[in-house]
Coordinates of C-alpha atoms in Angstrom, one line a residue:
S1 CA 12.2 44.8 -46.3
R2 CA 9.1 44.5 -44.1
V3 CA 7.2 46.1 -41.3
T4 CA 5.6 44.1 -38.4
F5 CA 3.2 45.5 -35.8
Y6 CA 0.3 44.6 -33.5
Y7 CA -3.1 46.4 -33.5
H8 CA -6.3 46.4 -31.4
M9 CA -9.7 47.9 -32.6
Y10 CA -12.7 47.6 -30.3
G11 CA -15.9 49.8 -30.1
S12 CA -19.3 50.2 -31.7
D13 CA -18.3 53.3 -33.7
M14 CA -14.9 52.2 -34.9
G15 CA -13.3 54.1 -37.8
A16 CA -10.3 53.0 -40.0
L17 CA -6.6 52.2 -39.5
A18 CA -4.2 52.6 -42.4
L19 CA -0.4 52.2 -43.1
E20 CA 1.2 54.5 -45.7
T21 CA 4.8 54.8 -47.1
S22 CA 6.8 57.6 -48.8
A23 CA 10.0 57.8 -50.8
D24 CA 10.5 61.5 -50.3
G25 CA 8.4 62.4 -47.3
V26 CA 5.9 64.4 -49.4
A27 CA 3.9 61.9 -51.4
W28 CA 2.3 59.1 -49.4
N29 CA 1.0 55.8 -50.8
P30 CA -1.5 53.6 -48.8
V31 CA -0.2 50.0 -48.6
W32 CA -2.8 48.5 -46.1
S33 CA -6.0 49.5 -44.3
I34 CA -8.8 48.0 -42.2
T35 CA -12.2 49.4 -41.1
G36 CA -14.6 48.7 -38.3
Q37 CA -14.5 46.8 -35.0
Q38 CA -12.0 43.9 -35.2
H39 CA -12.0 42.5 -31.6
A40 CA -14.9 41.2 -29.4
S41 CA -13.8 42.9 -26.2
G42 CA -11.2 45.1 -24.7
S43 CA -9.3 42.1 -23.2
A44 CA -9.2 40.1 -26.5
N45 CA -5.8 39.2 -27.9
W46 CA -4.1 41.7 -30.2
T47 CA -3.7 40.9 -33.9
R48 CA -0.2 40.7 -35.4
K49 CA 0.3 42.0 -39.0
Q50 CA 3.4 41.8 -41.3
I51 CA 3.6 43.8 -44.5
D52 CA 6.2 43.3 -47.3
L53 CA 7.8 46.6 -48.3
S54 CA 10.3 45.3 -50.9
G55 CA 8.2 46.4 -53.9
G56 CA 9.7 49.9 -54.0
T57 CA 11.8 52.5 -52.3
V58 CA 10.6 53.3 -48.8
R59 CA 12.2 56.0 -46.7
K60 CA 9.3 56.8 -44.3
I61 CA 6.2 55.0 -43.0
R62 CA 3.2 56.3 -41.1
F63 CA 0.1 55.0 -39.4
K64 CA -3.2 56.9 -40.1
G65 CA -6.2 56.4 -37.8
T66 CA -9.7 57.8 -38.6
T67 CA -12.3 58.0 -35.8
G68 CA -15.9 56.8 -36.2
A69 CA -19.0 59.0 -36.3
G70 CA -19.9 58.5 -32.7
Y71 CA -16.4 58.7 -31.3
R72 CA -17.1 55.4 -29.4
G73 CA -14.1 53.2 -30.3
D74 CA -10.6 52.4 -29.1
M75 CA -7.8 52.0 -31.6
A76 CA -4.2 51.1 -30.7
I77 CA -0.9 49.8 -32.2
D78 CA 2.2 48.4 -30.5
Q79 CA 5.5 46.6 -31.1
V80 CA 6.3 48.2 -34.5
T81 CA 9.4 46.6 -36.1
V82 CA 10.9 47.7 -39.4
T83 CA 13.5 45.3 -41.1
T84 CA 15.6 46.4 -44.0
G85 CA 17.4 44.2 -46.6
E86 CA 21.1 43.5 -46.5
G87 CA 23.5 45.9 -48.2
S88 CA 24.5 45.1 -51.8
G89 CA 28.1 44.5 -52.5
P90 CA 31.2 44.6 -50.3
P91 CA 32.5 47.7 -48.5
V92 CA 34.7 50.1 -50.4
A93 CA 38.0 51.6 -49.4
A94 CA 36.5 55.1 -49.2
S95 CA 34.2 53.8 -46.4
P96 CA 36.4 51.5 -44.2
W97 CA 33.5 50.7 -41.9
S98 CA 30.4 49.1 -43.2
K99 CA 27.6 47.1 -41.5
S100 CA 25.6 44.4 -43.2
G101 CA 22.1 43.2 -42.2
K102 CA 23.8 40.5 -40.1
H103 CA 25.8 43.0 -38.0
I104 CA 29.1 42.0 -39.6
Y105 CA 31.8 44.7 -39.6
Y106 CA 34.8 44.9 -42.0
A107 CA 37.9 46.6 -40.7
D108 CA 39.5 46.6 -44.2
P109 CA 37.7 45.9 -47.5
E110 CA 41.0 44.5 -48.9
G111 CA 41.0 41.5 -46.5
G112 CA 41.5 42.8 -43.0
N113 CA 39.9 41.7 -39.7
V114 CA 36.2 40.8 -39.5
G115 CA 34.0 41.4 -36.4
I116 CA 30.7 39.8 -35.6
G117 CA 29.1 42.0 -33.0
D118 CA 32.5 43.8 -32.6
N119 CA 33.1 47.0 -34.6
A120 CA 36.8 47.1 -33.8
P121 CA 38.1 43.5 -34.4
T122 CA 41.7 42.9 -33.5
A123 CA 41.8 39.3 -35.0
D124 CA 41.0 37.8 -38.3
L125 CA 37.7 36.8 -36.8
S126 CA 36.3 38.4 -33.6
V127 CA 33.0 37.3 -32.2
L128 CA 31.3 39.4 -29.4
G129 CA 28.2 37.9 -27.7
N130 CA 26.6 34.5 -27.9
L131 CA 26.3 32.3 -30.9
S132 CA 22.5 32.2 -31.0
R133 CA 20.3 32.3 -34.1
A134 CA 17.0 34.1 -34.2
L135 CA 14.0 32.1 -35.4
T136 CA 11.7 33.4 -38.1
G137 CA 8.5 34.9 -36.7
Y138 CA 7.3 35.1 -33.1
V139 CA 6.4 32.6 -30.4
S140 CA 4.2 32.5 -27.3
I141 CA 4.1 30.3 -24.2
T142 CA 1.7 30.4 -21.2
A143 CA 2.8 30.0 -17.6
G144 CA 2.1 26.4 -16.4
S145 CA 2.1 25.0 -20.0
R146 CA 4.9 23.3 -22.0
A147 CA 3.3 24.1 -25.4
V148 CA 4.9 26.8 -27.6
T149 CA 2.9 28.3 -30.4
G150 CA 4.4 30.3 -33.3
E151 CA 3.2 32.9 -35.8
E152 CA 4.8 33.0 -39.2
T153 CA 7.4 30.6 -37.9
L154 CA 9.3 27.7 -39.6
L155 CA 9.9 25.5 -36.5
T156 CA 10.3 22.1 -38.4
E157 CA 12.8 23.7 -40.8
E158 CA 14.9 25.6 -38.2
L159 CA 14.9 23.4 -35.1
R160 CA 15.6 19.9 -33.9
V161 CA 14.5 18.0 -30.9
G162 CA 17.1 18.4 -28.1
E163 CA 18.2 21.9 -29.0
S164 CA 18.0 24.8 -26.6
L165 CA 15.4 27.5 -27.1
L166 CA 15.6 31.0 -25.5
I167 CA 12.2 32.7 -25.0
G168 CA 12.2 35.9 -23.1
S169 CA 14.7 35.4 -20.2
E170 CA 14.3 31.6 -19.9
V171 CA 16.0 28.7 -21.7
F172 CA 14.1 25.5 -22.5
T173 CA 15.0 22.2 -24.2
I174 CA 12.8 21.1 -27.1
T175 CA 11.1 17.8 -26.5
G176 CA 8.9 17.6 -29.6
I177 CA 8.1 19.5 -32.8
G178 CA 4.5 19.1 -34.1
S179 CA 4.4 21.5 -37.0
N180 CA 5.9 24.8 -38.2
T181 CA 3.8 26.6 -35.6
A182 CA 3.7 24.2 -32.6
L183 CA 6.3 22.5 -30.4
T184 CA 6.8 21.3 -26.8
V185 CA 9.5 22.0 -24.3
D186 CA 10.8 20.2 -21.1
T187 CA 9.7 22.7 -18.4
T188 CA 7.0 25.3 -17.9
P189 CA 7.8 29.1 -17.8
T190 CA 7.6 31.1 -14.6
A191 CA 5.6 33.8 -16.5
S192 CA 3.7 33.9 -19.7
V193 CA 5.4 35.3 -22.8
T194 CA 3.4 36.6 -25.8
N195 CA 4.6 37.3 -29.4
A196 CA 8.3 37.3 -28.5
A197 CA 11.4 36.6 -30.6
A198 CA 13.1 33.2 -29.9
Y199 CA 16.7 32.1 -30.2
A200 CA 18.0 28.6 -30.7
D201 CA 21.2 26.9 -29.5
S202 CA 22.7 29.9 -27.8
D203 CA 25.8 28.0 -26.9
L204 CA 26.4 25.9 -30.1
L205 CA 29.0 26.6 -32.7
I206 CA 29.0 24.8 -36.1
V207 CA 31.5 25.5 -38.9
E208 CA 30.5 23.9 -42.2
T209 CA 32.7 23.4 -45.3
G210 CA 32.0 22.1 -48.7
A211 CA 33.9 18.9 -48.0
E212 CA 32.2 18.2 -44.7
K213 CA 28.8 19.5 -43.5
A214 CA 30.1 19.7 -39.9
A215 CA 33.8 20.4 -40.1
L216 CA 33.9 21.9 -36.5
V217 CA 31.3 21.5 -33.8
V218 CA 31.2 22.9 -30.3
D219 CA 28.2 21.6 -28.3
R220 CA 26.6 22.9 -25.2
A221 CA 28.6 20.6 -22.9
G222 CA 31.9 21.9 -24.3
N223 CA 32.6 18.9 -26.4
V224 CA 34.5 19.7 -29.6
G225 CA 34.1 17.6 -32.8
I226 CA 36.2 17.7 -35.9
G227 CA 34.4 16.0 -38.7
V228 CA 31.9 14.7 -36.1
A229 CA 28.4 16.1 -36.0
V230 CA 27.6 15.0 -32.4
P231 CA 30.9 14.9 -30.4
K232 CA 31.0 12.4 -27.5
A233 CA 34.2 13.7 -25.8
K234 CA 36.0 16.9 -25.1
L235 CA 37.8 16.3 -28.4
D236 CA 36.2 13.9 -30.9
V237 CA 38.0 13.6 -34.2
A238 CA 36.9 11.6 -37.3
G239 CA 40.2 10.7 -39.1
G240 CA 43.8 11.0 -38.3
I241 CA 45.7 13.6 -36.2
K242 CA 49.1 14.9 -37.1
I243 CA 51.3 16.0 -34.2
G244 CA 54.5 18.0 -34.8
N245 CA 57.4 18.7 -32.4
E246 CA 58.2 22.3 -33.4
N247 CA 59.3 24.3 -30.4
E248 CA 58.2 21.5 -28.1
T249 CA 61.4 20.9 -26.2
V250 CA 60.6 22.1 -22.7
C251 CA 58.9 19.5 -20.3
D252 CA 58.0 20.8 -16.9
A253 CA 55.1 20.7 -14.4
G254 CA 53.2 23.3 -16.4
K255 CA 53.4 21.1 -19.6
A256 CA 52.5 17.8 -18.0
G257 CA 50.3 15.9 -20.4
T258 CA 51.6 17.6 -23.5
I259 CA 52.0 15.3 -26.6
R260 CA 54.8 15.7 -29.2
Y261 CA 56.1 13.8 -32.2
D262 CA 59.9 13.0 -32.2
D263 CA 61.1 13.3 -35.8
A264 CA 64.4 11.7 -35.0
G265 CA 63.0 8.7 -33.0
K266 CA 59.8 8.5 -35.1
A267 CA 57.7 8.1 -32.0
V268 CA 55.0 9.9 -30.0
E269 CA 56.2 11.2 -26.7
V270 CA 54.3 12.4 -23.6
C271 CA 55.5 15.0 -21.0
D272 CA 55.0 13.6 -17.4
G273 CA 56.0 17.0 -15.8
S274 CA 59.7 16.2 -15.7
G275 CA 60.7 14.6 -19.0
W276 CA 59.6 13.1 -22.2
S277 CA 58.7 9.4 -22.5
R278 CA 57.5 7.4 -25.4
A279 CA 53.8 6.7 -25.6
G280 CA 53.9 3.5 -27.6
L281 CA 51.5 0.6 -27.4
Q282 CA 51.9 -1.7 -24.3
G283 CA 53.9 -4.8 -25.1
E284 CA 52.8 -8.3 -24.4
R285 CA 53.3 -9.6 -20.9
G286 CA 56.5 -11.6 -20.5
S287 CA 56.6 -15.2 -19.3
T288 CA 56.9 -15.9 -15.6
G289 CA 60.5 -16.3 -14.4
A290 CA 61.8 -19.4 -12.6
Q291 CA 61.1 -19.7 -8.9
G292 CA 63.9 -18.8 -6.6
E293 CA 65.5 -21.1 -4.0
Q294 CA 63.7 -21.5 -0.7
G295 CA 65.2 -19.4 2.0
L296 CA 66.5 -20.7 5.3
Q297 CA 64.0 -21.3 8.1
G298 CA 64.0 -18.6 10.7
L299 CA 64.6 -19.2 14.4
K300 CA 61.7 -20.2 16.6
G301 CA 60.4 -17.4 18.6
D302 CA 60.0 -17.4 22.4
T303 CA 56.9 -18.7 24.0
G304 CA 54.5 -15.9 25.0
E305 CA 53.3 -15.4 28.5
T306 CA 50.2 -17.3 29.6
G307 CA 47.1 -15.2 29.3
P308 CA 44.8 -14.5 32.2
Q309 CA 42.1 -17.1 32.9
G310 CA 38.8 -16.4 31.3
K311 CA 35.6 -15.9 33.2
R312 CA 33.6 -19.0 34.1
G313 CA 31.0 -19.8 31.5
P314 CA 27.4 -20.3 32.3
A315 CA 26.3 -23.8 33.4
G316 CA 25.1 -26.0 30.6
S317 CA 21.6 -27.3 30.4
Q318 CA 20.8 -30.5 32.2
G319 CA 21.4 -33.6 30.0
P320 CA 18.6 -36.1 29.3
P321 CA 18.1 -39.0 31.8
G322 CA 20.1 -42.1 31.2
K323 CA 18.5 -45.3 29.9
A324 CA 16.8 -47.6 32.4
G325 CA 18.9 -50.6 33.5
Q326 CA 18.0 -54.2 32.6
N327 CA 15.6 -56.1 34.8
G328 CA 17.3 -58.4 37.3
A329 CA 17.0 -62.2 37.1
D330 CA 14.0 -63.9 38.7
G331 CA 14.5 -65.0 42.3
A332 CA 14.2 -68.6 43.3
D333 CA 10.7 -70.1 44.1
G334 CA 9.8 -70.1 47.7
A335 CA 8.7 -73.1 49.7
D336 CA 5.1 -74.3 49.1
G337 CA 2.8 -72.7 51.6
K338 CA 0.1 -74.6 53.7
S339 CA -3.5 -74.5 52.8
A340 CA -6.0 -72.8 55.1
Y341 CA -7.6 -76.3 55.9
Q342 CA -4.1 -77.6 56.9
I343 CA -3.5 -74.7 59.1
W344 CA -6.9 -75.4 60.8
L345 CA -6.0 -79.0 61.4
D346 CA -2.5 -78.0 62.8
A347 CA -4.3 -75.9 65.3
G348 CA -5.8 -79.0 66.9
N349 CA -9.1 -79.1 65.1
T350 CA -10.5 -82.3 63.6
G351 CA -13.0 -82.9 60.8
T352 CA -13.4 -82.9 57.0
E353 CA -13.0 -80.0 54.6
A354 CA -16.8 -79.6 54.7
D355 CA -16.6 -79.2 58.5
F356 CA -13.9 -76.5 57.9
I357 CA -16.2 -74.6 55.5
A358 CA -19.1 -74.8 57.9
F359 CA -16.7 -73.5 60.6
L360 CA -15.8 -70.5 58.4
K361 CA -19.5 -69.5 57.7
G362 CA -20.7 -69.5 61.2
E363 CA -24.3 -69.1 62.2
K364 CA -26.4 -66.3 60.6
G365 CA -26.6 -63.3 62.9
E366 CA -29.4 -60.9 63.4
K367 CA -29.8 -57.9 61.0
G368 CA -27.8 -55.0 62.2
D369 CA -28.6 -51.3 62.3
P370 CA -28.0 -49.2 59.2
G371 CA -24.4 -48.2 59.0
T372 CA -22.8 -44.8 57.9
I373 CA -20.8 -44.4 54.7
G374 CA -17.2 -44.8 55.2
S375 CA -14.5 -42.3 54.3
V376 CA -13.9 -43.9 50.9
L377 CA -16.6 -44.6 48.2
N378 CA -15.3 -46.3 45.1
L379 CA -17.4 -45.7 41.9
E380 CA -16.6 -46.8 38.4
P381 CA -16.6 -43.8 36.0
L382 CA -19.4 -43.8 33.3
S383 CA -18.9 -42.3 29.8
E384 CA -22.6 -41.6 29.4
V385 CA -25.4 -40.1 31.6
P386 CA -27.5 -43.0 33.2
E387 CA -31.0 -43.2 31.7
N388 CA -34.3 -43.3 33.8
A389 CA -32.6 -41.8 36.8
T390 CA -34.6 -41.1 40.0
S391 CA -34.0 -38.5 42.7
G392 CA -31.0 -39.4 44.8
N393 CA -29.2 -41.4 42.2
V394 CA -25.4 -40.8 42.1
Y395 CA -22.9 -41.4 39.3
F396 CA -19.2 -40.6 38.6
N397 CA -18.6 -39.6 35.0
S398 CA -15.5 -40.0 32.9
S399 CA -14.7 -36.3 32.9
G400 CA -14.2 -36.3 36.7
A401 CA -17.5 -35.0 38.1
L402 CA -19.5 -36.6 40.9
C403 CA -23.2 -36.0 39.9
V404 CA -26.5 -36.5 41.8
Y405 CA -30.0 -36.5 40.3
I406 CA -32.2 -33.9 42.0
D407 CA -35.3 -32.0 40.9
G408 CA -35.5 -33.8 37.6
G409 CA -31.9 -33.2 36.5
W410 CA -28.3 -34.0 37.2
A411 CA -26.3 -31.6 39.4
K412 CA -22.6 -31.7 40.0
V413 CA -21.5 -32.3 43.6
T414 CA -17.8 -31.9 43.1
G415 CA -15.0 -32.6 40.7
N416 CA -14.1 -31.4 37.2
G417 CA -16.2 -31.4 34.0
A418 CA -20.0 -31.4 33.7
C419 CA -22.8 -33.7 34.5
V420 CA -24.7 -33.0 31.3
N421 CA -24.4 -35.2 28.2
S422 CA -24.1 -32.1 26.0
A423 CA -24.5 -34.2 22.8
I424 CA -28.1 -35.3 23.5
D425 CA -30.5 -33.6 21.1
L426 CA -27.8 -31.1 20.2
V427 CA -28.8 -29.3 17.0
A428 CA -25.7 -27.1 16.6
Y429 CA -22.6 -26.2 18.5
Y430 CA -20.4 -23.2 17.6
P431 CA -17.2 -23.0 19.8
F432 CA -15.7 -20.6 17.2
N433 CA -12.3 -22.3 17.3
G434 CA -10.9 -20.2 14.4
N435 CA -14.0 -20.6 12.3
V436 CA -17.8 -20.8 12.3
N437 CA -18.1 -24.6 11.8
D438 CA -20.8 -26.6 13.5
E439 CA -19.0 -29.1 15.8
S440 CA -22.2 -31.0 16.7
G441 CA -21.7 -33.3 13.7
N442 CA -24.9 -32.0 12.0
G443 CA -23.1 -29.8 9.4
N444 CA -25.0 -26.6 10.2
N445 CA -22.0 -24.4 9.3
G446 CA -22.2 -20.6 9.3
T447 CA -21.0 -17.8 7.0
V448 CA -19.1 -14.7 8.4
N449 CA -20.2 -11.2 7.3
G450 CA -17.7 -8.7 8.7
A451 CA -17.1 -10.3 12.2
T452 CA -13.5 -10.9 13.2
L453 CA -11.8 -13.5 15.4
T454 CA -10.8 -12.4 19.0
V455 CA -9.8 -13.9 22.4
D456 CA -12.4 -15.9 24.4
R457 CA -13.2 -15.7 28.1
F458 CA -10.2 -17.9 28.9
G459 CA -7.7 -15.6 26.9
N460 CA -7.4 -18.0 24.0
S461 CA -6.7 -16.2 20.7
N462 CA -9.0 -16.7 17.7
S463 CA -11.5 -18.5 19.8
A464 CA -14.5 -16.0 19.8
Y465 CA -15.9 -13.5 17.3
W466 CA -16.0 -9.7 17.6
F467 CA -19.0 -7.7 16.3
D468 CA -18.6 -3.9 15.8
G469 CA -22.3 -2.9 15.2
N470 CA -22.3 -3.7 11.5
D471 CA -21.4 -7.4 11.4
K472 CA -23.2 -10.8 11.5
I473 CA -22.9 -14.5 11.1
I474 CA -25.6 -16.3 9.0
V475 CA -26.5 -20.1 9.2
N476 CA -28.6 -20.8 6.1
A477 CA -28.6 -24.5 7.0
L478 CA -31.1 -23.8 9.8
N479 CA -33.6 -22.1 7.4
N480 CA -37.0 -23.9 7.7
F481 CA -35.8 -26.0 10.7
E482 CA -38.6 -27.8 12.6
W483 CA -38.1 -26.5 16.1
G484 CA -41.1 -28.4 17.6
D485 CA -42.3 -27.8 21.2
K486 CA -39.0 -28.0 23.1
F487 CA -35.7 -26.2 22.5
S488 CA -32.8 -24.4 24.4
V489 CA -30.3 -21.8 23.4
S490 CA -27.0 -21.3 25.4
V491 CA -24.6 -18.5 24.5
W492 CA -21.6 -16.5 26.1
F493 CA -21.4 -12.8 25.3
K494 CA -19.5 -9.6 26.3
R495 CA -21.0 -6.2 25.4
T496 CA -19.0 -3.0 25.1
G497 CA -21.7 -0.6 26.3
Q498 CA -22.1 1.1 23.0
W499 CA -25.7 1.1 21.8
G500 CA -28.2 2.9 19.7
N501 CA -31.0 0.4 19.3
Y502 CA -31.9 -3.2 20.2
Q503 CA -28.9 -5.5 19.7
G504 CA -29.6 -9.0 18.5
I505 CA -27.2 -11.7 20.0
V506 CA -28.7 -14.8 18.5
A507 CA -32.0 -15.3 16.7
N508 CA -33.9 -17.1 14.0
G509 CA -36.3 -14.3 13.2
Y510 CA -38.1 -11.3 14.6
Y511 CA -41.5 -11.2 16.3
T512 CA -43.3 -13.4 13.8
N513 CA -44.7 -16.9 14.2
G514 CA -41.9 -19.5 14.7
S515 CA -39.3 -16.9 15.7
W516 CA -37.1 -16.7 18.8
E517 CA -34.4 -14.2 19.9
I518 CA -31.9 -13.3 22.7
R519 CA -31.0 -9.6 22.6
M520 CA -29.9 -6.5 24.5
G521 CA -32.8 -4.1 24.8
R522 CA -33.0 -0.3 24.5
E523 CA -34.2 0.0 28.1
N524 CA -32.0 1.7 30.7
S525 CA -29.5 3.0 28.1
G526 CA -29.1 -0.4 26.5
T527 CA -28.1 -2.3 29.7
M528 CA -31.0 -4.7 29.9
L529 CA -30.9 -8.3 28.6
G530 CA -34.0 -10.0 27.2
G531 CA -35.5 -12.5 24.9
G532 CA -38.5 -14.5 23.9
I533 CA -40.4 -16.7 21.4
V534 CA -43.4 -16.3 19.1
T535 CA -45.3 -19.6 18.6
S536 CA -48.3 -20.9 16.6
A537 CA -50.6 -20.6 19.7
N538 CA -49.5 -17.3 21.2
N539 CA -48.0 -14.5 19.1
A540 CA -45.7 -13.3 21.9
T541 CA -44.0 -14.5 25.0
W542 CA -41.5 -11.7 25.5
D543 CA -41.3 -11.2 29.3
H544 CA -37.6 -11.2 30.3
V545 CA -36.5 -7.7 29.6
H546 CA -35.3 -6.5 33.0
L547 CA -32.0 -8.4 33.5
H548 CA -28.9 -6.2 33.9
A549 CA -25.8 -7.4 32.1
S550 CA -22.7 -5.3 33.0
Q551 CA -20.4 -4.2 30.2
N552 CA -16.9 -5.4 29.3
Q553 CA -17.6 -8.7 31.2
W554 CA -18.4 -12.2 29.9
H555 CA -21.9 -13.4 30.7
H556 CA -23.7 -16.7 30.1
V557 CA -27.4 -16.7 29.1
V558 CA -29.7 -19.7 28.5
M559 CA -33.2 -19.5 27.2
S560 CA -35.0 -22.9 27.6
Y561 CA -38.6 -23.8 26.4
D562 CA -40.4 -27.1 27.3
G563 CA -43.7 -26.4 25.5
N564 CA -45.4 -24.6 28.4
N565 CA -42.6 -22.9 30.3
L566 CA -40.1 -20.4 29.0
S567 CA -37.1 -20.2 31.4
F568 CA -34.4 -17.5 31.3
Y569 CA -31.0 -18.0 33.0
L570 CA -28.2 -15.5 33.5
D571 CA -24.7 -16.6 34.7
G572 CA -26.0 -20.0 36.0
E573 CA -29.0 -18.6 37.9
L574 CA -32.7 -18.9 37.0
K575 CA -34.0 -15.4 36.6
G576 CA -37.6 -16.0 35.5
V577 CA -40.2 -18.4 34.1
S578 CA -43.2 -17.6 31.9
T579 CA -45.9 -20.2 32.1
R580 CA -48.3 -20.1 29.1
D581 CA -50.0 -22.5 26.8
V582 CA -47.8 -21.4 23.9
G583 CA -47.7 -24.5 21.8
N584 CA -45.2 -25.4 19.1
L585 CA -42.5 -23.3 17.4
I586 CA -43.3 -23.8 13.7
A587 CA -40.7 -23.9 11.0
K588 CA -39.7 -20.4 9.8
N589 CA -38.3 -19.5 6.4
T590 CA -35.4 -17.5 7.9
P591 CA -31.8 -18.4 8.7
L592 CA -30.2 -18.4 12.1
T593 CA -28.5 -15.0 12.7
I594 CA -25.7 -14.3 15.2
G595 CA -24.7 -10.7 16.2
K596 CA -27.8 -9.1 14.7
A597 CA -31.6 -9.2 15.1
G598 CA -33.5 -11.6 12.7
I599 CA -34.3 -10.8 9.1
G600 CA -36.4 -7.7 8.8
K601 CA -34.5 -5.6 11.3
N602 CA -31.5 -4.1 9.5
N603 CA -30.2 -1.8 12.2
E604 CA -30.2 -4.0 15.3
Y605 CA -26.6 -5.1 15.4
F606 CA -24.5 -6.2 18.4
Y607 CA -21.4 -4.4 19.8
G608 CA -19.0 -6.9 21.5
A609 CA -17.9 -10.5 21.6
I610 CA -19.9 -13.8 21.3
D611 CA -18.7 -17.4 21.9
D612 CA -19.8 -21.0 22.6
I613 CA -23.3 -21.1 21.2
R614 CA -25.2 -24.4 21.8
I615 CA -28.7 -25.1 20.4
Y616 CA -30.7 -28.1 21.7
K617 CA -34.0 -29.6 20.6
R618 CA -35.0 -30.1 24.2
A619 CA -35.4 -28.1 27.4
L620 CA -32.3 -28.0 29.7
S621 CA -32.6 -28.6 33.5
I622 CA -31.2 -26.1 36.0
G623 CA -28.4 -28.5 36.8
E624 CA -27.5 -28.7 33.1
V625 CA -27.5 -24.9 32.8
R626 CA -25.2 -24.6 35.8
D627 CA -22.9 -27.2 34.3
L628 CA -22.7 -25.2 31.1
Y629 CA -21.9 -22.1 33.1
D630 CA -19.1 -23.9 34.9
F631 CA -17.8 -25.6 31.7

């Protein structure tokens, strides 16, 4: 016998709590007591206590609380449970109903019906309620957690992984057992449960005998095992099955599937709903019989009606042209013709061949007036630009352009292509044909940092680069390049209109000796195009900052320097010239940068597309600039 309860004692002037027992209700014996504050706060967990009462006769128990001197303490008890031992000995005839500690009722002490949870059994064994078993001790589980903790429990001895566990009103499946006081389940509870009784395998029945540990097992899925601890089917039997035929004579639809043993025929029979048939093993397959004779051929059927004509199909594609015929045979040689001298003689003239030649030359006439150019002028195409040209010289190049030398440079009159030999003094050429390679042959290849390929001004895919205000292309090969006193930069660009600061288009530095740059300025909401150079003789030539370049359109800009003049072109037109004694561009220890201002300006990025960058180590003429614009 034992008593179990929970208590809570909190307060600065806490008294004492005691448990006393009595055998007659007059004399009381103290069996347990505790004094002083036992809990740190009013919300602290209660303490569970279990006291063994089996040492003597106990008919009554009582709790005795004594207050403290200052009356400042809270004392409480809850969930008091008293458990008595089982009765000793079987029931006697004078008391036909007796109840054991396991709630088993005996209808007749001489061997009558037995009830479990049923005090009026009508069968040899009558069970009322589920077949659960209560665990020793108490368990707790918190909402949102799968961990179960026990107090005074024997989890490893009483449970197995995979069994059901009823806690409160919820059923869980055990997934792991860590110790006698800790296990885990498959799901989390909807609400926390504290210090509750737990029940295992509420739908499992196991009948054990001395011969077999699990003589009869009914699992949670309804499978029944005889001599099998873990049944795998609705009926799982370890060993033989004996089937009798007593009273099994009727076979109708209600008995379909019934099995019986025929004592006379010594065979197992199965009812198919209308009669009994033997359920022996299937015999081996017989051999194939001989093939029968071929039957007579049937009469030929009538010809069916002609179907309607289908629609005319589409015309096929034109076939390839036929092979050319063989050349015809050569014609016969014609008669020999007369020489011009003979024809002269036949005309009545006399003289030698020398006289005939003198006759053809005639006398030298006077110099005539200058004539005009006829409607047709035949010129042989040249693959290279003529050297040492003077004003008025004309040539026809191999790309189909008619060019004239005017104002110190070649200008295109008509035709296709350009009049410029774009390979002369070409330092680098970036057409961006799917990459940032230098196609001048000088190997000044670039490196992409974030920029992506896009369409060029002709609509060709992957033929220009797009910059989103945080991208650039670096050409480290042009670091420390000797620019000298002449150079030109040609570039196509299309801006989006987005801006926040200066936007570098192409540069080798920023506002220090040896640097040059083409950029969009901050002036007029970022719509102004400019550029300049910084040389060894003059620290700034930065005059072209008032050129408007419309957004979302391709523009061509050229900056050309000849040692004294810095010329700036936009879309094939000269926009301005700065004349200064500026000297040489010295070598600068910075790379070429595309899509961003030079090293030292980390926030001056370009928004838009850039294409076809050409860098020359010479000044371009206005005719060459126009050819690049028309290219």
